Every structure is written in structure tokens, then in C-alpha cells.
mmCIF file of the C-alpha atoms, coordinates in Angstrom:
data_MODEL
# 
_entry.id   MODEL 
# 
loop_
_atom_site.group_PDB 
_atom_site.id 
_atom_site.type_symbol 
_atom_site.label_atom_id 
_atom_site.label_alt_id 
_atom_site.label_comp_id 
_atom_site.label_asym_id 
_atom_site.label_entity_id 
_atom_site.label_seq_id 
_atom_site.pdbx_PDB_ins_code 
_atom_site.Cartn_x 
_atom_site.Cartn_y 
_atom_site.Cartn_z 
_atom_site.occupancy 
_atom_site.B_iso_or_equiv 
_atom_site.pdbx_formal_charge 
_atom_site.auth_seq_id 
_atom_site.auth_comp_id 
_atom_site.auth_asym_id 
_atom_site.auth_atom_id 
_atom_site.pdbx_PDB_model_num 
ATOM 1  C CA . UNK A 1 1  ? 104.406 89.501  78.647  1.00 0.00 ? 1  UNK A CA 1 
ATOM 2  C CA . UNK A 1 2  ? 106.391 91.062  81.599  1.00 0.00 ? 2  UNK A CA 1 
ATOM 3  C CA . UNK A 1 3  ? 106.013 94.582  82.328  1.00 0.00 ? 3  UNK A CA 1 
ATOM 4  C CA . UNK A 1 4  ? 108.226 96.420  85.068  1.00 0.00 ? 4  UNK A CA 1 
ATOM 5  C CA . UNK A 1 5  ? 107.588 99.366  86.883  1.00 0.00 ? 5  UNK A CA 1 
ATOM 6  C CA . UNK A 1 6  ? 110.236 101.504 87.717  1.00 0.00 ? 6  UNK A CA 1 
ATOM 7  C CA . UNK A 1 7  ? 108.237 101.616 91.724  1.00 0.00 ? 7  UNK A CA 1 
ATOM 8  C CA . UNK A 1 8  ? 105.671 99.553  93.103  1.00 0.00 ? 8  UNK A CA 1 
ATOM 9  C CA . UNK A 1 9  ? 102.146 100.574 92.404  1.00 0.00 ? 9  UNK A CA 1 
ATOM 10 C CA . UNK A 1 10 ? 101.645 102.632 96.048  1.00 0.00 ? 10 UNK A CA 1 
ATOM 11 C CA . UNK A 1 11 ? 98.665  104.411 94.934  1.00 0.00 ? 11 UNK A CA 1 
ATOM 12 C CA . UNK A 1 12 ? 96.826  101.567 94.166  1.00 0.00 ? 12 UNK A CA 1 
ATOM 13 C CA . UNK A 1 13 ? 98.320  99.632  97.381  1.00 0.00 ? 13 UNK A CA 1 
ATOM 14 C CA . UNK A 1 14 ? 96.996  103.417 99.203  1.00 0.00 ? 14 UNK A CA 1 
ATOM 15 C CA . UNK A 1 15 ? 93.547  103.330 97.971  1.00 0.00 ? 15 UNK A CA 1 
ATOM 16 C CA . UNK A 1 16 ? 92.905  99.732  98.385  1.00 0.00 ? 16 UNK A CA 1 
ATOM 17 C CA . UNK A 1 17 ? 94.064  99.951  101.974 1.00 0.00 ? 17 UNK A CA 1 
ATOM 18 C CA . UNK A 1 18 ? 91.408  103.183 102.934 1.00 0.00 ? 18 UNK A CA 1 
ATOM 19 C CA . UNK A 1 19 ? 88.832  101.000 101.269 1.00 0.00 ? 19 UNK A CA 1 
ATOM 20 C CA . UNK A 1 20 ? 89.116  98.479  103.457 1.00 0.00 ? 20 UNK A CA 1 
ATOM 21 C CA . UNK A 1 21 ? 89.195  101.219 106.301 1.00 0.00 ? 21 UNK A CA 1 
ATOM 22 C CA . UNK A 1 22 ? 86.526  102.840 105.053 1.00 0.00 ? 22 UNK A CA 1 
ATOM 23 C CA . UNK A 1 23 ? 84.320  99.912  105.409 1.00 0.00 ? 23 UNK A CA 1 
ATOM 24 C CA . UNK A 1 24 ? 85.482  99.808  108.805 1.00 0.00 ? 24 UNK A CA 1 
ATOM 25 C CA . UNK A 1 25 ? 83.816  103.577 109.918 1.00 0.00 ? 25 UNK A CA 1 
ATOM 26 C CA . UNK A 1 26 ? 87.573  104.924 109.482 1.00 0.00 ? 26 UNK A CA 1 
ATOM 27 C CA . UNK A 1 27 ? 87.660  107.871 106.265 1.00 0.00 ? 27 UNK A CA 1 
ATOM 28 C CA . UNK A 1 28 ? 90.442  109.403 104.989 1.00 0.00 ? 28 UNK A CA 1 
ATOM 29 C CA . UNK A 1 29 ? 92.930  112.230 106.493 1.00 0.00 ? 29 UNK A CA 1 
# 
């Protein structure tokens, strides 16, 4: 089954993103 978001999931997109940065020496603003 299909479920559709009304917008794309940028939280998740946001947090996996800063992760990655994270693991680089780079923390959040």
C-alpha cells in the first residue's frame, strides 16, 4: 500500500543530512 504525503519528509531529509555533518566535526546552527 501507497501512502502520500501532502510534502516531502524535510525533517527527516534535515536530520539525516547534519548526521552526516556531524560525523564530519561540523554541529548544528
Amino acid at each position: 500500500m501507497v501512502t502520500l504525503k501532502p510534502v516531502p519528509d524535510w525533517l527527516a531529509i534535515y536530520e539525516k543530512v547534519w548526521k552526516e555533518l556531524e560525523e564530519l566535526g561540523i554541529s548544528k546552527p
